[in-house]
Short mmCIF file of C-alpha atoms in Angstrom, two decimals:
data_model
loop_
_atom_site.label_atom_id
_atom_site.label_comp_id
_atom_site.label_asym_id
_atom_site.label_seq_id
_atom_site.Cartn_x
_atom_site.Cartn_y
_atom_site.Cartn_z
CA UNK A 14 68.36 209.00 -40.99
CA UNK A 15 66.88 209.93 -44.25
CA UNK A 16 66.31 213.64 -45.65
CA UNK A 17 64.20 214.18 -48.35
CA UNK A 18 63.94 217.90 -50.22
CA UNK A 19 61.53 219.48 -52.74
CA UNK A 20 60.60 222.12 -53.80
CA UNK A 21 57.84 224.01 -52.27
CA UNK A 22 55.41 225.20 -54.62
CA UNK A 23 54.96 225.36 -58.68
CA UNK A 24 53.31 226.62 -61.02
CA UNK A 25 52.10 225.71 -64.44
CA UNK A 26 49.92 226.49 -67.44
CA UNK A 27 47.45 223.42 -69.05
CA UNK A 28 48.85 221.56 -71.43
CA UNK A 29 52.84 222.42 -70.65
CA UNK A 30 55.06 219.67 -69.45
CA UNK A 31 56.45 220.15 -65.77
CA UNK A 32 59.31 218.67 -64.34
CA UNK A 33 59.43 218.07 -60.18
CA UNK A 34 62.48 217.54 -58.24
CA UNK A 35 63.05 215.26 -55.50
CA UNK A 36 66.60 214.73 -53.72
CA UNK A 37 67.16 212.60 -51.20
CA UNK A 38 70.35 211.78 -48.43
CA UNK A 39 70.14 208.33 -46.90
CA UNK A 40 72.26 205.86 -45.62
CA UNK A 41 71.03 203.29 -47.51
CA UNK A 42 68.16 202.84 -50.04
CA UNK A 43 65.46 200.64 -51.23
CA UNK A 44 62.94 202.00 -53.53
CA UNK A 45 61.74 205.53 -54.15
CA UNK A 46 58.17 206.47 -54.33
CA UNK A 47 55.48 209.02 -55.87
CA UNK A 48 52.34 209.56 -54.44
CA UNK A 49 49.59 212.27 -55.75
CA UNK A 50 47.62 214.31 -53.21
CA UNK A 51 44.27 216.03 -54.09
CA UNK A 52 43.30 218.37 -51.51
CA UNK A 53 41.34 217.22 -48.39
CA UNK A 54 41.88 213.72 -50.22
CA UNK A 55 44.24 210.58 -49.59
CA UNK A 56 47.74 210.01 -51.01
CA UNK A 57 46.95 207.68 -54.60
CA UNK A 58 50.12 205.84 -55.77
CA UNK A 59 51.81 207.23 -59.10
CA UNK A 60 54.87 205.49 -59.72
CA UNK A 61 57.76 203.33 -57.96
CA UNK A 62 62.11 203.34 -58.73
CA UNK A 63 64.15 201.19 -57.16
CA UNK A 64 66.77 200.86 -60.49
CA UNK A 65 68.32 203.90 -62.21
CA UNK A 66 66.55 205.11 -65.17
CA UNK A 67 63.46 206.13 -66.61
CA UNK A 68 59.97 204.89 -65.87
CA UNK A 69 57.00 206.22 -68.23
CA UNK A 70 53.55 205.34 -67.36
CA UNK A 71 51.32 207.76 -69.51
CA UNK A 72 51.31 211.20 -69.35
CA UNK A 73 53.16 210.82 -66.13
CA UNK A 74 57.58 209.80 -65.66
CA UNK A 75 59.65 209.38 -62.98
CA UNK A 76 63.43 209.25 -63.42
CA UNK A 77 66.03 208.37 -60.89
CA UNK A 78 69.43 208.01 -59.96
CA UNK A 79 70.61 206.14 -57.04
CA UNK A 80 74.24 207.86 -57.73
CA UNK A 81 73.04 211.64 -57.36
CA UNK A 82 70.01 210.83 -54.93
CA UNK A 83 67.83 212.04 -57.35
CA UNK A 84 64.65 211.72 -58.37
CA UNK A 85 62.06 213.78 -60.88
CA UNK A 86 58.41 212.93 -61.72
CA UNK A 87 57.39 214.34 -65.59
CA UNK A 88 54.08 215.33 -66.05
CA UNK A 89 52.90 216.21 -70.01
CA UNK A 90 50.11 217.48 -71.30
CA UNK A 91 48.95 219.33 -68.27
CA UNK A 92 45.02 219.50 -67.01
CA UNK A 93 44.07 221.25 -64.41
CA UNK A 94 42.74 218.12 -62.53
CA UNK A 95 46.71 217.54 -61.99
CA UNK A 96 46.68 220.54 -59.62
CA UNK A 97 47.92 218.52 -56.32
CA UNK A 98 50.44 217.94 -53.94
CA UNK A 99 53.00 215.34 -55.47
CA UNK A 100 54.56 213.47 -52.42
CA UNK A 101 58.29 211.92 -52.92
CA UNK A 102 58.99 209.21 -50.49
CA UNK A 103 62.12 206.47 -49.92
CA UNK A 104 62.08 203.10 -48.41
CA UNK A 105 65.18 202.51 -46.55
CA UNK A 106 66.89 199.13 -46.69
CA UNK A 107 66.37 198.34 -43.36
CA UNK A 108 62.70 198.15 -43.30
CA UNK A 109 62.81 194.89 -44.71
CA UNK A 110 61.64 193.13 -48.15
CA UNK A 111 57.76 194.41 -48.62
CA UNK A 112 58.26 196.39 -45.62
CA UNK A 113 56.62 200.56 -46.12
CA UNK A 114 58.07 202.21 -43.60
CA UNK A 115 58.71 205.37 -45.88
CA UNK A 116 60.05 208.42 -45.20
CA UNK A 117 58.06 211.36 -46.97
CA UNK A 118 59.68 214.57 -48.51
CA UNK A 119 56.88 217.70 -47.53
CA UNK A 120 55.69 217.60 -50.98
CA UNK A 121 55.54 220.12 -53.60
CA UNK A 122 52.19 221.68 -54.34
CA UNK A 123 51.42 221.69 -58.04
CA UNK A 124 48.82 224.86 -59.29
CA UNK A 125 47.76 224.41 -62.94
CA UNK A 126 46.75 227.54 -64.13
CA UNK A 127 44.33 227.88 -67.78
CA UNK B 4 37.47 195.50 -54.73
CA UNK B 5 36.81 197.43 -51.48
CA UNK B 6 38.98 200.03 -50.74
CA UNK B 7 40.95 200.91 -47.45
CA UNK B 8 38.01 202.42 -44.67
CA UNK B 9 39.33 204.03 -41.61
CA UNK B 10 36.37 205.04 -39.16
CA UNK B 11 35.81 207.62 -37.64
CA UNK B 12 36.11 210.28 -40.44
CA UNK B 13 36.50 213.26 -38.25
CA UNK B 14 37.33 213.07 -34.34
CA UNK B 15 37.07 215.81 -31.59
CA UNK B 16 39.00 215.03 -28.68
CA UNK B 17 40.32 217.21 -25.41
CA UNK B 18 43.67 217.07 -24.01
CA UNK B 19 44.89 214.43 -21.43
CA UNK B 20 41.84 211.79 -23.21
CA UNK B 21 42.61 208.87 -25.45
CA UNK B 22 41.37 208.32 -28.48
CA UNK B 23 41.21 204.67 -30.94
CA UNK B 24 41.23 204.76 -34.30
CA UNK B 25 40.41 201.92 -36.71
CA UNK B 26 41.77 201.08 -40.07
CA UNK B 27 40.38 197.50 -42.42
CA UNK B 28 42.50 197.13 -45.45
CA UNK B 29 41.94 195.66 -48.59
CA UNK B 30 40.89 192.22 -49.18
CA UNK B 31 43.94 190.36 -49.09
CA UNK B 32 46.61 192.55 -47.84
CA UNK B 33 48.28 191.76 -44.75
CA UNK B 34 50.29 194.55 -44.01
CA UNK B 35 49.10 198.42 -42.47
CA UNK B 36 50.97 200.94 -42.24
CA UNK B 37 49.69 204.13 -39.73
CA UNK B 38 51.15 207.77 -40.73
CA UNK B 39 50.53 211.30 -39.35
CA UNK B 40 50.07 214.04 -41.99
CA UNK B 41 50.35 217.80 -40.48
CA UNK B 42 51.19 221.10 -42.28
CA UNK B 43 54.26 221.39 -40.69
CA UNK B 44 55.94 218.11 -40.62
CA UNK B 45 54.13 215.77 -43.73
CA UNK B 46 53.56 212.39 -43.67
CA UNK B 47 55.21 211.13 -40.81
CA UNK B 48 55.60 206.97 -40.62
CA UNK B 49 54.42 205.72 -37.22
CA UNK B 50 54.12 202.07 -37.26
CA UNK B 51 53.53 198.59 -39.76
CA UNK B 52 52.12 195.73 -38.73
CA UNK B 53 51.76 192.55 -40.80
CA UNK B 54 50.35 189.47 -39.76
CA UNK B 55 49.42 190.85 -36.14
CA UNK B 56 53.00 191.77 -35.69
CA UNK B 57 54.61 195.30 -35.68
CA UNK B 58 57.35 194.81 -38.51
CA UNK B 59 58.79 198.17 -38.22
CA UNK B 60 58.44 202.03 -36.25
CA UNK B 61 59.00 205.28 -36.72
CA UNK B 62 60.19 208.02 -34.06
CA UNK B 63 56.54 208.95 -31.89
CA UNK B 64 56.16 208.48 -28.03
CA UNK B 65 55.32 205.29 -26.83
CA UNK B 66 51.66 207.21 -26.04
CA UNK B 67 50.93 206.01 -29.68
CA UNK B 68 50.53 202.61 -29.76
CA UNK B 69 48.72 199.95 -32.78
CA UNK B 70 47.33 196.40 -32.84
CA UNK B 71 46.38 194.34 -35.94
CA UNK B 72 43.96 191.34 -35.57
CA UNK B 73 44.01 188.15 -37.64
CA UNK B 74 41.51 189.48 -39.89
CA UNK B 75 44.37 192.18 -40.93
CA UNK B 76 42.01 194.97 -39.54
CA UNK B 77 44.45 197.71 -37.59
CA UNK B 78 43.94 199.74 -35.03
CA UNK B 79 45.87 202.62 -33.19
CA UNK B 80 45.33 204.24 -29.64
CA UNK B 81 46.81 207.80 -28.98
CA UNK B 82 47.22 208.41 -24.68
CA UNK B 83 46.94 211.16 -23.16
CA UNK B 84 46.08 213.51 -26.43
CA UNK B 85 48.25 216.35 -26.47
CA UNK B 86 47.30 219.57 -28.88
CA UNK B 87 50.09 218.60 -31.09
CA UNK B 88 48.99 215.30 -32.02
CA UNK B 89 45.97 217.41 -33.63
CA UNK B 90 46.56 215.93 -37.24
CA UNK B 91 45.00 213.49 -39.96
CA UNK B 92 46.11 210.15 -39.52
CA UNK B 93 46.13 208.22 -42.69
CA UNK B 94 46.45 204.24 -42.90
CA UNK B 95 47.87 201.96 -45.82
CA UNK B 96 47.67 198.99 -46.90
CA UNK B 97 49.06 197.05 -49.18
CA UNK B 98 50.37 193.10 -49.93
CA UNK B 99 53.33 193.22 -47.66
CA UNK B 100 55.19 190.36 -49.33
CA UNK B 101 59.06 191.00 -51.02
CA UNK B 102 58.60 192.47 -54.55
CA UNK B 103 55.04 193.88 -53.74
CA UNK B 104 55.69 197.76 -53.60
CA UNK B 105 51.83 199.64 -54.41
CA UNK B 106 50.61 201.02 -51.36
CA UNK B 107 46.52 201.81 -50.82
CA UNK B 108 45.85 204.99 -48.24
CA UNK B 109 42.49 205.13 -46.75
CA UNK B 110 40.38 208.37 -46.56
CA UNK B 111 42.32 209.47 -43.33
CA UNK B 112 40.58 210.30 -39.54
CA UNK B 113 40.97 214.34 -38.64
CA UNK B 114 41.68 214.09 -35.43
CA UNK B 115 41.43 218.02 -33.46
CA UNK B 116 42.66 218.22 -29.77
CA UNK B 117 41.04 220.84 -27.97
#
């Protein structure tokens, strides 16, 4: 099976950089996702690892390595708009190539505060 | 491009009925994906289908059940509703072919078992 932990709830003021933590046991491992959840909205795709290393798109990063199980999205420049739920979520190898069966961590709930 | 439509919006259902949701993806993609979202347990993978065929599923009863017609159009059928399958269910679409990893969620159904 796959387990999937982050942190519950975090805090931030505007324009600060934030750093959220995803870890993840699996027995096996095919691409690790990050999906952005307004409230009483859908999930909207932010960014996809399957290789170890850094991924920048904008004011948002993700970083991972497959070694630790670990993965961290980067959000700079803070707005208050970014005040969501950020969803980490793996793809196990057995799902098969294109295949989405993911498995979702509980996601951490991001408050940006003025 | 159209986005990913799930109808109805919001459902009100009483225990022991069944209830069918629908999901039509975007132009194009062949694959859906069905997941539960709850407070308590997340986004919970139920089932993919891709070209009519269920490619992978998760861990739900066999009460929950999907279909996807040639047109790529989805839809699921919960049994005998229970009060804990209360719940937004959220459906996602995307290309479904190896190397093809962005994943499009519609709006959700609310689904409340009375």
């Amino acid at each position: 099976g796959q387990n999937i932990d982050q942190p519950t709830e975090m805090t931030a003021t505007e324009g600060a950089i934030v750093q959220i933590n995803c870890t993840y046991q699996t027995s096996g491992f095919n691409g690790l996702f990050w999906y952005q959840q307004h409230a009483g909205e859908a999930p909207t795709f932010l960014s996809y690892n399957v290789l170890d290393g850094l991924e920048e798109k904008g004011r948002f990063s993700s970083f991972l390595s497959r070694s630790k199980g670990y993965s961290y999205l980067l959000l700079k420049e803070l707005q208050m708009k970014d005040s969501a739920s950020y969803l980490c979520a793996v793809r196990p190898p057995y799902s098969g190539a294109g295949s989405y069966q993911l498995t979702f961590g509980k996601g951490t709930k991001l408050s940006v505060i003025p | 491009k159209a986005g990913v439509t799930q109808t109805p919006r919001y459902l009100i259902k009483t225990r022991g009925q069944q209830v069918t949701l629908s999901c039509s993806p975007i132009s194009g993609h062949r694959s859906v994906s069905w997941y539960q979202q709850t407070p308590g347990q997340g986004l919970q993978f139920l089932f993919e289908y891709f070209s009519e065929t269920q490619r992978n599923k998760g861990n739900f009863p066999g009460r929950f059940s999907g279909r996807q017609f040639s047109n790529s159009r989805s839809e699921m059928n919960v049994s005998t509703l229970e009060l804990g399958d209360s719940a937004l269910y959220l459906c996602a679409s995307s290309r479904g072919e190896p190397g093809s990893y962005e994943q499009y969620f519609g709006p959700g159904t609310r689904l409340t078992v009375t």
